[in-house]
């Protein structure tokens, strides 16, 4: 996984937050999905389509997958896991779409657990998902650096929050915030939300 791939995922997450005018946490990931023109179905709601695509097998192996059909991305996700996990899966699949991993007649999947053998695409989609659901500059402004805080604020699992908390500590040590114009734009968008949270303390 190269630094360039990481930058691409990070910048794409910022760009989508900006394009979709996201200004509060937890991020409404389903609304982003609709806004980007993706069709979104839980495995239960989308079973007929899944059968038509002949991808029933995927529902047993993965928490989510995306199919591009006639230029429209269809995201399917497991609704038998906690909401926090559903959100991450949807964000991960959006990552595959905006990062250009999904081609006609191909499909991407969300593995049950991140594994060392994951492809670069998988890593990139996870980086995108973490960054769109838990933007570092907003967490920093709210001093949300502990696992539980991040989990509650962003609606992500304990496990995903642990990764993010670790990352926040690194970023805060380096004081690396708002040096990129896209990140500054995201921060401007979130400012009223941050102010109201700080005032209500
Ligand atoms: Zn994936």
mmCIF file with all atom_site columns, C-alpha atoms and ligand atoms in Angstrom:
data_model
loop_
_atom_site.group_PDB
_atom_site.id
_atom_site.type_symbol
_atom_site.label_atom_id
_atom_site.label_alt_id
_atom_site.label_comp_id
_atom_site.label_asym_id
_atom_site.label_entity_id
_atom_site.label_seq_id
_atom_site.pdbx_PDB_ins_code
_atom_site.Cartn_x
_atom_site.Cartn_y
_atom_site.Cartn_z
_atom_site.occupancy
_atom_site.B_iso_or_equiv
_atom_site.pdbx_formal_charge
_atom_site.auth_seq_id
_atom_site.auth_comp_id
_atom_site.auth_asym_id
_atom_site.auth_atom_id
_atom_site.pdbx_PDB_model_num
ATOM   1   C  CA  . UNK A 1 1   ? 0.000   0.000   0.000   1.00 0.00 ? 1   UNK A CA  1
ATOM   2   C  CA  . UNK A 1 2   ? 1.685   3.169   -1.158  1.00 0.00 ? 2   UNK A CA  1
ATOM   3   C  CA  . UNK A 1 3   ? 1.415   6.610   0.412   1.00 0.00 ? 3   UNK A CA  1
ATOM   4   C  CA  . UNK A 1 4   ? -0.059  7.835   -2.861  1.00 0.00 ? 4   UNK A CA  1
ATOM   5   C  CA  . UNK A 1 5   ? -2.892  5.286   -2.629  1.00 0.00 ? 5   UNK A CA  1
ATOM   6   C  CA  . UNK A 1 6   ? -3.553  6.439   0.916   1.00 0.00 ? 6   UNK A CA  1
ATOM   7   C  CA  . UNK A 1 7   ? -3.615  10.089  -0.177  1.00 0.00 ? 7   UNK A CA  1
ATOM   8   C  CA  . UNK A 1 8   ? -6.050  9.245   -2.957  1.00 0.00 ? 8   UNK A CA  1
ATOM   9   C  CA  . UNK A 1 9   ? -8.428  7.566   -0.506  1.00 0.00 ? 9   UNK A CA  1
ATOM   10  C  CA  . UNK A 1 10  ? -8.119  10.386  2.033   1.00 0.00 ? 10  UNK A CA  1
ATOM   11  C  CA  . UNK A 1 11  ? -8.696  13.130  -0.543  1.00 0.00 ? 11  UNK A CA  1
ATOM   12  C  CA  . UNK A 1 12  ? -11.663 11.261  -2.025  1.00 0.00 ? 12  UNK A CA  1
ATOM   13  C  CA  . UNK A 1 13  ? -13.278 11.065  1.421   1.00 0.00 ? 13  UNK A CA  1
ATOM   14  C  CA  . UNK A 1 14  ? -12.855 14.824  1.913   1.00 0.00 ? 14  UNK A CA  1
ATOM   15  C  CA  . UNK A 1 15  ? -14.185 15.535  -1.572  1.00 0.00 ? 15  UNK A CA  1
ATOM   16  C  CA  . UNK A 1 16  ? -17.321 13.455  -1.016  1.00 0.00 ? 16  UNK A CA  1
ATOM   17  C  CA  . UNK A 1 17  ? -17.975 15.159  2.345   1.00 0.00 ? 17  UNK A CA  1
ATOM   18  C  CA  . UNK A 1 18  ? -17.756 18.491  0.529   1.00 0.00 ? 18  UNK A CA  1
ATOM   19  C  CA  . UNK A 1 19  ? -19.772 17.486  -2.544  1.00 0.00 ? 19  UNK A CA  1
ATOM   20  C  CA  . UNK A 1 20  ? -22.547 15.996  -0.420  1.00 0.00 ? 20  UNK A CA  1
ATOM   21  C  CA  . UNK A 1 21  ? -22.582 18.988  1.988   1.00 0.00 ? 21  UNK A CA  1
ATOM   22  C  CA  . UNK A 1 22  ? -22.074 16.794  5.025   1.00 0.00 ? 22  UNK A CA  1
ATOM   23  C  CA  . UNK A 1 23  ? -21.885 18.983  8.117   1.00 0.00 ? 23  UNK A CA  1
ATOM   24  C  CA  . UNK A 1 24  ? -22.768 16.836  11.120  1.00 0.00 ? 24  UNK A CA  1
ATOM   25  C  CA  . UNK A 1 25  ? -21.731 13.614  12.811  1.00 0.00 ? 25  UNK A CA  1
ATOM   26  C  CA  . UNK A 1 26  ? -22.722 10.849  12.651  1.00 0.00 ? 26  UNK A CA  1
ATOM   27  C  CA  . UNK A 1 27  ? -22.449 11.054  8.883   1.00 0.00 ? 27  UNK A CA  1
ATOM   28  C  CA  . UNK A 1 28  ? -25.638 9.964   7.109   1.00 0.00 ? 28  UNK A CA  1
ATOM   29  C  CA  . UNK A 1 29  ? -23.944 7.405   4.906   1.00 0.00 ? 29  UNK A CA  1
ATOM   30  C  CA  . UNK A 1 30  ? -27.200 6.240   3.286   1.00 0.00 ? 30  UNK A CA  1
ATOM   31  C  CA  . UNK A 1 31  ? -27.985 9.800   2.203   1.00 0.00 ? 31  UNK A CA  1
ATOM   32  C  CA  . UNK A 1 32  ? -24.514 10.073  0.657   1.00 0.00 ? 32  UNK A CA  1
ATOM   33  C  CA  . UNK A 1 33  ? -25.199 6.860   -1.194  1.00 0.00 ? 33  UNK A CA  1
ATOM   34  C  CA  . UNK A 1 34  ? -28.425 8.227   -2.674  1.00 0.00 ? 34  UNK A CA  1
ATOM   35  C  CA  . UNK A 1 35  ? -26.773 11.502  -3.506  1.00 0.00 ? 35  UNK A CA  1
ATOM   36  C  CA  . UNK A 1 36  ? -24.078 9.725   -5.490  1.00 0.00 ? 36  UNK A CA  1
ATOM   37  C  CA  . UNK A 1 37  ? -26.734 7.889   -7.466  1.00 0.00 ? 37  UNK A CA  1
ATOM   38  C  CA  . UNK A 1 38  ? -25.993 4.464   -5.993  1.00 0.00 ? 38  UNK A CA  1
ATOM   39  C  CA  . UNK A 1 39  ? -28.787 1.988   -5.389  1.00 0.00 ? 39  UNK A CA  1
ATOM   40  C  CA  . UNK A 1 40  ? -28.640 0.636   -1.873  1.00 0.00 ? 40  UNK A CA  1
ATOM   41  C  CA  . UNK A 1 41  ? -30.247 -2.581  -0.653  1.00 0.00 ? 41  UNK A CA  1
ATOM   42  C  CA  . UNK A 1 42  ? -29.892 -4.697  2.439   1.00 0.00 ? 42  UNK A CA  1
ATOM   43  C  CA  . UNK A 1 43  ? -29.552 -8.408  1.711   1.00 0.00 ? 43  UNK A CA  1
ATOM   44  C  CA  . UNK A 1 44  ? -33.142 -8.879  2.902   1.00 0.00 ? 44  UNK A CA  1
ATOM   45  C  CA  . UNK A 1 45  ? -34.634 -6.081  0.831   1.00 0.00 ? 45  UNK A CA  1
ATOM   46  C  CA  . UNK A 1 46  ? -32.542 -6.810  -2.256  1.00 0.00 ? 46  UNK A CA  1
ATOM   47  C  CA  . UNK A 1 47  ? -32.729 -10.605 -2.397  1.00 0.00 ? 47  UNK A CA  1
ATOM   48  C  CA  . UNK A 1 48  ? -34.576 -10.684 -5.724  1.00 0.00 ? 48  UNK A CA  1
ATOM   49  C  CA  . UNK A 1 49  ? -31.958 -8.483  -7.383  1.00 0.00 ? 49  UNK A CA  1
ATOM   50  C  CA  . UNK A 1 50  ? -29.141 -10.466 -5.783  1.00 0.00 ? 50  UNK A CA  1
ATOM   51  C  CA  . UNK A 1 51  ? -30.669 -13.622 -7.247  1.00 0.00 ? 51  UNK A CA  1
ATOM   52  C  CA  . UNK A 1 52  ? -30.998 -11.949 -10.656 1.00 0.00 ? 52  UNK A CA  1
ATOM   53  C  CA  . UNK A 1 53  ? -27.289 -11.056 -10.524 1.00 0.00 ? 53  UNK A CA  1
ATOM   54  C  CA  . UNK A 1 54  ? -26.618 -14.660 -9.412  1.00 0.00 ? 54  UNK A CA  1
ATOM   55  C  CA  . UNK A 1 55  ? -24.621 -13.453 -6.447  1.00 0.00 ? 55  UNK A CA  1
ATOM   56  C  CA  . UNK A 1 56  ? -26.456 -15.229 -3.600  1.00 0.00 ? 56  UNK A CA  1
ATOM   57  C  CA  . UNK A 1 57  ? -23.175 -16.909 -2.684  1.00 0.00 ? 57  UNK A CA  1
ATOM   58  C  CA  . UNK A 1 58  ? -21.651 -13.534 -1.809  1.00 0.00 ? 58  UNK A CA  1
ATOM   59  C  CA  . UNK A 1 59  ? -24.214 -12.903 0.901   1.00 0.00 ? 59  UNK A CA  1
ATOM   60  C  CA  . UNK A 1 60  ? -22.762 -15.832 2.836   1.00 0.00 ? 60  UNK A CA  1
ATOM   61  C  CA  . UNK A 1 61  ? -19.154 -14.806 2.349   1.00 0.00 ? 61  UNK A CA  1
ATOM   62  C  CA  . UNK A 1 62  ? -19.222 -11.043 2.689   1.00 0.00 ? 62  UNK A CA  1
ATOM   63  C  CA  . UNK A 1 63  ? -20.815 -8.225  4.656   1.00 0.00 ? 63  UNK A CA  1
ATOM   64  C  CA  . UNK A 1 64  ? -21.388 -6.277  1.475   1.00 0.00 ? 64  UNK A CA  1
ATOM   65  C  CA  . UNK A 1 65  ? -20.681 -6.037  -2.225  1.00 0.00 ? 65  UNK A CA  1
ATOM   66  C  CA  . UNK A 1 66  ? -21.215 -3.741  -5.174  1.00 0.00 ? 66  UNK A CA  1
ATOM   67  C  CA  . UNK A 1 67  ? -22.269 -4.515  -8.718  1.00 0.00 ? 67  UNK A CA  1
ATOM   68  C  CA  . UNK A 1 68  ? -22.155 -2.059  -11.590 1.00 0.00 ? 68  UNK A CA  1
ATOM   69  C  CA  . UNK A 1 69  ? -25.107 -2.644  -13.883 1.00 0.00 ? 69  UNK A CA  1
ATOM   70  C  CA  . UNK A 1 70  ? -25.754 -0.361  -16.854 1.00 0.00 ? 70  UNK A CA  1
ATOM   71  C  CA  . UNK A 1 71  ? -23.509 2.251   -15.267 1.00 0.00 ? 71  UNK A CA  1
ATOM   72  C  CA  . UNK A 1 72  ? -25.488 2.275   -12.028 1.00 0.00 ? 72  UNK A CA  1
ATOM   73  C  CA  . UNK A 1 73  ? -23.731 0.971   -8.892  1.00 0.00 ? 73  UNK A CA  1
ATOM   74  C  CA  . UNK A 1 74  ? -25.820 -1.357  -6.724  1.00 0.00 ? 74  UNK A CA  1
ATOM   75  C  CA  . UNK A 1 75  ? -24.597 -1.744  -3.168  1.00 0.00 ? 75  UNK A CA  1
ATOM   76  C  CA  . UNK A 1 76  ? -25.854 -4.720  -1.169  1.00 0.00 ? 76  UNK A CA  1
ATOM   77  C  CA  . UNK A 1 77  ? -25.103 -5.066  2.538   1.00 0.00 ? 77  UNK A CA  1
ATOM   78  C  CA  . UNK A 1 78  ? -25.801 -7.469  5.342   1.00 0.00 ? 78  UNK A CA  1
ATOM   79  C  CA  . UNK A 1 79  ? -28.488 -6.233  7.703   1.00 0.00 ? 79  UNK A CA  1
ATOM   80  C  CA  . UNK A 1 80  ? -27.881 -9.031  10.196  1.00 0.00 ? 80  UNK A CA  1
ATOM   81  C  CA  . UNK A 1 81  ? -24.871 -7.239  11.717  1.00 0.00 ? 81  UNK A CA  1
ATOM   82  C  CA  . UNK A 1 82  ? -24.978 -4.204  14.061  1.00 0.00 ? 82  UNK A CA  1
ATOM   83  C  CA  . UNK A 1 83  ? -25.857 -0.816  12.547  1.00 0.00 ? 83  UNK A CA  1
ATOM   84  C  CA  . UNK A 1 84  ? -22.306 0.455   13.177  1.00 0.00 ? 84  UNK A CA  1
ATOM   85  C  CA  . UNK A 1 85  ? -20.983 -2.330  10.992  1.00 0.00 ? 85  UNK A CA  1
ATOM   86  C  CA  . UNK A 1 86  ? -23.623 -1.782  8.306   1.00 0.00 ? 86  UNK A CA  1
ATOM   87  C  CA  . UNK A 1 87  ? -22.536 1.850   8.111   1.00 0.00 ? 87  UNK A CA  1
ATOM   88  C  CA  . UNK A 1 88  ? -18.895 0.918   7.706   1.00 0.00 ? 88  UNK A CA  1
ATOM   89  C  CA  . UNK A 1 89  ? -19.710 -1.638  5.015   1.00 0.00 ? 89  UNK A CA  1
ATOM   90  C  CA  . UNK A 1 90  ? -21.748 0.913   3.037   1.00 0.00 ? 90  UNK A CA  1
ATOM   91  C  CA  . UNK A 1 91  ? -18.938 3.491   3.370   1.00 0.00 ? 91  UNK A CA  1
ATOM   92  C  CA  . UNK A 1 92  ? -16.398 0.862   2.268   1.00 0.00 ? 92  UNK A CA  1
ATOM   93  C  CA  . UNK A 1 93  ? -18.443 0.038   -0.831  1.00 0.00 ? 93  UNK A CA  1
ATOM   94  C  CA  . UNK A 1 94  ? -18.874 3.732   -1.680  1.00 0.00 ? 94  UNK A CA  1
ATOM   95  C  CA  . UNK A 1 95  ? -15.079 3.883   -1.437  1.00 0.00 ? 95  UNK A CA  1
ATOM   96  C  CA  . UNK A 1 96  ? -14.734 1.164   -4.077  1.00 0.00 ? 96  UNK A CA  1
ATOM   97  C  CA  . UNK A 1 97  ? -17.089 3.102   -6.349  1.00 0.00 ? 97  UNK A CA  1
ATOM   98  C  CA  . UNK A 1 98  ? -15.529 6.555   -6.035  1.00 0.00 ? 98  UNK A CA  1
ATOM   99  C  CA  . UNK A 1 99  ? -11.998 5.139   -6.200  1.00 0.00 ? 99  UNK A CA  1
ATOM   100 C  CA  . UNK A 1 100 ? -12.857 3.454   -9.482  1.00 0.00 ? 100 UNK A CA  1
ATOM   101 C  CA  . UNK A 1 101 ? -12.502 -0.157  -8.355  1.00 0.00 ? 101 UNK A CA  1
ATOM   102 C  CA  . UNK A 1 102 ? -15.838 -1.259  -9.751  1.00 0.00 ? 102 UNK A CA  1
ATOM   103 C  CA  . UNK A 1 103 ? -16.103 -2.155  -13.429 1.00 0.00 ? 103 UNK A CA  1
ATOM   104 C  CA  . UNK A 1 104 ? -18.984 -3.397  -15.553 1.00 0.00 ? 104 UNK A CA  1
ATOM   105 C  CA  . UNK A 1 105 ? -19.546 -7.100  -14.929 1.00 0.00 ? 105 UNK A CA  1
ATOM   106 C  CA  . UNK A 1 106 ? -17.201 -7.102  -11.928 1.00 0.00 ? 106 UNK A CA  1
ATOM   107 C  CA  . UNK A 1 107 ? -18.161 -6.946  -8.306  1.00 0.00 ? 107 UNK A CA  1
ATOM   108 C  CA  . UNK A 1 108 ? -16.330 -5.950  -5.153  1.00 0.00 ? 108 UNK A CA  1
ATOM   109 C  CA  . UNK A 1 109 ? -16.808 -7.387  -1.725  1.00 0.00 ? 109 UNK A CA  1
ATOM   110 C  CA  . UNK A 1 110 ? -16.485 -6.357  1.893   1.00 0.00 ? 110 UNK A CA  1
ATOM   111 C  CA  . UNK A 1 111 ? -14.644 -9.072  3.779   1.00 0.00 ? 111 UNK A CA  1
ATOM   112 C  CA  . UNK A 1 112 ? -15.878 -10.119 7.175   1.00 0.00 ? 112 UNK A CA  1
ATOM   113 C  CA  . UNK A 1 113 ? -12.597 -9.124  8.789   1.00 0.00 ? 113 UNK A CA  1
ATOM   114 C  CA  . UNK A 1 114 ? -9.623  -7.157  7.500   1.00 0.00 ? 114 UNK A CA  1
ATOM   115 C  CA  . UNK A 1 115 ? -6.875  -9.671  6.704   1.00 0.00 ? 115 UNK A CA  1
ATOM   116 C  CA  . UNK A 1 116 ? -3.148  -9.278  6.045   1.00 0.00 ? 116 UNK A CA  1
ATOM   117 C  CA  . UNK A 1 117 ? -3.637  -10.670 2.530   1.00 0.00 ? 117 UNK A CA  1
ATOM   118 C  CA  . UNK A 1 118 ? -6.209  -8.010  1.596   1.00 0.00 ? 118 UNK A CA  1
ATOM   119 C  CA  . UNK A 1 119 ? -5.657  -6.409  -1.775  1.00 0.00 ? 119 UNK A CA  1
ATOM   120 C  CA  . UNK A 1 120 ? -4.614  -2.786  -2.149  1.00 0.00 ? 120 UNK A CA  1
ATOM   121 C  CA  . UNK A 1 121 ? -8.193  -2.010  -3.215  1.00 0.00 ? 121 UNK A CA  1
ATOM   122 C  CA  . UNK A 1 122 ? -9.544  -3.419  0.049   1.00 0.00 ? 122 UNK A CA  1
ATOM   123 C  CA  . UNK A 1 123 ? -7.111  -1.386  2.130   1.00 0.00 ? 123 UNK A CA  1
ATOM   124 C  CA  . UNK A 1 124 ? -7.937  1.741   0.173   1.00 0.00 ? 124 UNK A CA  1
ATOM   125 C  CA  . UNK A 1 125 ? -11.695 1.224   0.576   1.00 0.00 ? 125 UNK A CA  1
ATOM   126 C  CA  . UNK A 1 126 ? -11.211 0.789   4.341   1.00 0.00 ? 126 UNK A CA  1
ATOM   127 C  CA  . UNK A 1 127 ? -9.134  3.959   4.543   1.00 0.00 ? 127 UNK A CA  1
ATOM   128 C  CA  . UNK A 1 128 ? -11.835 5.823   2.659   1.00 0.00 ? 128 UNK A CA  1
ATOM   129 C  CA  . UNK A 1 129 ? -14.568 4.443   4.944   1.00 0.00 ? 129 UNK A CA  1
ATOM   130 C  CA  . UNK A 1 130 ? -12.766 5.396   8.160   1.00 0.00 ? 130 UNK A CA  1
ATOM   131 C  CA  . UNK A 1 131 ? -12.087 8.895   6.869   1.00 0.00 ? 131 UNK A CA  1
ATOM   132 C  CA  . UNK A 1 132 ? -15.571 9.654   5.629   1.00 0.00 ? 132 UNK A CA  1
ATOM   133 C  CA  . UNK A 1 133 ? -17.242 8.356   8.812   1.00 0.00 ? 133 UNK A CA  1
ATOM   134 C  CA  . UNK A 1 134 ? -14.710 9.825   11.242  1.00 0.00 ? 134 UNK A CA  1
ATOM   135 C  CA  . UNK A 1 135 ? -13.031 12.904  9.737   1.00 0.00 ? 135 UNK A CA  1
ATOM   136 C  CA  . UNK A 1 136 ? -9.862  13.603  11.715  1.00 0.00 ? 136 UNK A CA  1
ATOM   137 C  CA  . UNK A 1 137 ? -10.136 17.398  11.657  1.00 0.00 ? 137 UNK A CA  1
ATOM   138 C  CA  . UNK A 1 138 ? -13.624 17.295  13.184  1.00 0.00 ? 138 UNK A CA  1
ATOM   139 C  CA  . UNK A 1 139 ? -12.570 14.800  15.859  1.00 0.00 ? 139 UNK A CA  1
ATOM   140 C  CA  . UNK A 1 140 ? -9.584  16.998  16.635  1.00 0.00 ? 140 UNK A CA  1
ATOM   141 C  CA  . UNK A 1 141 ? -11.729 20.132  16.959  1.00 0.00 ? 141 UNK A CA  1
ATOM   142 C  CA  . UNK A 1 142 ? -13.998 18.283  19.391  1.00 0.00 ? 142 UNK A CA  1
ATOM   143 C  CA  . UNK A 1 143 ? -11.084 16.715  21.287  1.00 0.00 ? 143 UNK A CA  1
ATOM   144 C  CA  . UNK A 1 144 ? -12.634 13.345  20.532  1.00 0.00 ? 144 UNK A CA  1
ATOM   145 C  CA  . UNK A 1 145 ? -9.629  11.076  20.734  1.00 0.00 ? 145 UNK A CA  1
ATOM   146 C  CA  . UNK A 1 146 ? -10.787 8.239   22.979  1.00 0.00 ? 146 UNK A CA  1
ATOM   147 C  CA  . UNK A 1 147 ? -12.213 5.041   21.516  1.00 0.00 ? 147 UNK A CA  1
ATOM   148 C  CA  . UNK A 1 148 ? -15.632 5.357   23.183  1.00 0.00 ? 148 UNK A CA  1
ATOM   149 C  CA  . UNK A 1 149 ? -16.027 9.027   22.242  1.00 0.00 ? 149 UNK A CA  1
ATOM   150 C  CA  . UNK A 1 150 ? -15.214 8.340   18.609  1.00 0.00 ? 150 UNK A CA  1
ATOM   151 C  CA  . UNK A 1 151 ? -17.513 5.339   18.487  1.00 0.00 ? 151 UNK A CA  1
ATOM   152 C  CA  . UNK A 1 152 ? -20.481 7.304   19.872  1.00 0.00 ? 152 UNK A CA  1
ATOM   153 C  CA  . UNK A 1 153 ? -19.869 10.450  17.870  1.00 0.00 ? 153 UNK A CA  1
ATOM   154 C  CA  . UNK A 1 154 ? -19.323 8.726   14.540  1.00 0.00 ? 154 UNK A CA  1
ATOM   155 C  CA  . UNK A 1 155 ? -21.571 5.686   14.838  1.00 0.00 ? 155 UNK A CA  1
ATOM   156 C  CA  . UNK A 1 156 ? -18.767 3.236   14.153  1.00 0.00 ? 156 UNK A CA  1
ATOM   157 C  CA  . UNK A 1 157 ? -17.811 0.014   15.907  1.00 0.00 ? 157 UNK A CA  1
ATOM   158 C  CA  . UNK A 1 158 ? -15.446 -0.256  18.819  1.00 0.00 ? 158 UNK A CA  1
ATOM   159 C  CA  . UNK A 1 159 ? -12.915 -1.935  16.554  1.00 0.00 ? 159 UNK A CA  1
ATOM   160 C  CA  . UNK A 1 160 ? -13.076 0.760   13.872  1.00 0.00 ? 160 UNK A CA  1
ATOM   161 C  CA  . UNK A 1 161 ? -12.846 3.419   16.597  1.00 0.00 ? 161 UNK A CA  1
ATOM   162 C  CA  . UNK A 1 162 ? -9.715  1.806   17.994  1.00 0.00 ? 162 UNK A CA  1
ATOM   163 C  CA  . UNK A 1 163 ? -7.982  2.220   14.634  1.00 0.00 ? 163 UNK A CA  1
ATOM   164 C  CA  . UNK A 1 164 ? -9.165  5.799   14.418  1.00 0.00 ? 164 UNK A CA  1
ATOM   165 C  CA  . UNK A 1 165 ? -8.108  6.632   17.996  1.00 0.00 ? 165 UNK A CA  1
ATOM   166 C  CA  . UNK A 1 166 ? -4.622  5.321   17.267  1.00 0.00 ? 166 UNK A CA  1
ATOM   167 C  CA  . UNK A 1 167 ? -4.465  7.423   14.128  1.00 0.00 ? 167 UNK A CA  1
ATOM   168 C  CA  . UNK A 1 168 ? -5.709  10.516  15.986  1.00 0.00 ? 168 UNK A CA  1
ATOM   169 C  CA  . UNK A 1 169 ? -2.881  10.194  18.502  1.00 0.00 ? 169 UNK A CA  1
ATOM   170 C  CA  . UNK A 1 170 ? -0.322  10.066  15.673  1.00 0.00 ? 170 UNK A CA  1
ATOM   171 C  CA  . UNK A 1 171 ? -1.867  13.069  13.943  1.00 0.00 ? 171 UNK A CA  1
ATOM   172 C  CA  . UNK A 1 172 ? -2.035  15.091  17.146  1.00 0.00 ? 172 UNK A CA  1
ATOM   173 C  CA  . UNK A 1 173 ? 1.587   14.315  17.976  1.00 0.00 ? 173 UNK A CA  1
ATOM   174 C  CA  . UNK A 1 174 ? 2.557   15.660  14.584  1.00 0.00 ? 174 UNK A CA  1
ATOM   175 C  CA  . UNK A 1 175 ? 0.045   18.529  14.748  1.00 0.00 ? 175 UNK A CA  1
ATOM   176 C  CA  . UNK A 1 176 ? -0.883  17.730  11.184  1.00 0.00 ? 176 UNK A CA  1
ATOM   177 C  CA  . UNK A 1 177 ? -4.294  19.262  10.666  1.00 0.00 ? 177 UNK A CA  1
ATOM   178 C  CA  . UNK A 1 178 ? -5.803  21.582  8.084   1.00 0.00 ? 178 UNK A CA  1
ATOM   179 C  CA  . UNK A 1 179 ? -2.691  21.749  5.921   1.00 0.00 ? 179 UNK A CA  1
ATOM   180 C  CA  . UNK A 1 180 ? -4.656  20.542  2.887   1.00 0.00 ? 180 UNK A CA  1
ATOM   181 C  CA  . UNK A 1 181 ? -7.226  22.856  1.228   1.00 0.00 ? 181 UNK A CA  1
ATOM   182 C  CA  . UNK A 1 182 ? -9.804  20.054  1.052   1.00 0.00 ? 182 UNK A CA  1
ATOM   183 C  CA  . UNK A 1 183 ? -9.502  19.437  4.775   1.00 0.00 ? 183 UNK A CA  1
ATOM   184 C  CA  . UNK A 1 184 ? -9.928  23.138  5.476   1.00 0.00 ? 184 UNK A CA  1
ATOM   185 C  CA  . UNK A 1 185 ? -13.080 23.111  3.361   1.00 0.00 ? 185 UNK A CA  1
ATOM   186 C  CA  . UNK A 1 186 ? -14.451 20.129  5.323   1.00 0.00 ? 186 UNK A CA  1
ATOM   187 C  CA  . UNK A 1 187 ? -13.689 21.946  8.571   1.00 0.00 ? 187 UNK A CA  1
ATOM   188 C  CA  . UNK A 1 188 ? -15.517 25.080  7.407   1.00 0.00 ? 188 UNK A CA  1
ATOM   189 C  CA  . UNK A 1 189 ? -18.564 22.946  6.671   1.00 0.00 ? 189 UNK A CA  1
ATOM   190 C  CA  . UNK A 1 190 ? -18.511 21.345  10.105  1.00 0.00 ? 190 UNK A CA  1
ATOM   191 C  CA  . UNK A 1 191 ? -17.830 24.564  12.026  1.00 0.00 ? 191 UNK A CA  1
ATOM   192 C  CA  . UNK A 1 192 ? -21.438 25.251  13.142  1.00 0.00 ? 192 UNK A CA  1
ATOM   193 C  CA  . UNK A 1 193 ? -21.747 21.657  14.333  1.00 0.00 ? 193 UNK A CA  1
ATOM   194 C  CA  . UNK A 1 194 ? -18.461 21.841  16.236  1.00 0.00 ? 194 UNK A CA  1
ATOM   195 C  CA  . UNK A 1 195 ? -19.434 25.179  17.808  1.00 0.00 ? 195 UNK A CA  1
ATOM   196 C  CA  . UNK A 1 196 ? -22.812 23.918  18.959  1.00 0.00 ? 196 UNK A CA  1
ATOM   197 C  CA  . UNK A 1 197 ? -21.225 20.804  20.473  1.00 0.00 ? 197 UNK A CA  1
ATOM   198 C  CA  . UNK A 1 198 ? -18.624 22.847  22.286  1.00 0.00 ? 198 UNK A CA  1
ATOM   199 C  CA  . UNK A 1 199 ? -21.220 25.342  23.554  1.00 0.00 ? 199 UNK A CA  1
ATOM   200 C  CA  . UNK A 1 200 ? -23.443 22.600  24.920  1.00 0.00 ? 200 UNK A CA  1
ATOM   201 C  CA  . UNK A 1 201 ? -20.648 21.208  27.111  1.00 0.00 ? 201 UNK A CA  1
HETATM 202 ZN ZN1 . LIG B 2 .   ? -14.080 -4.344  -0.468  1.00 0.00 ? 1   LIG B ZN1 1
#
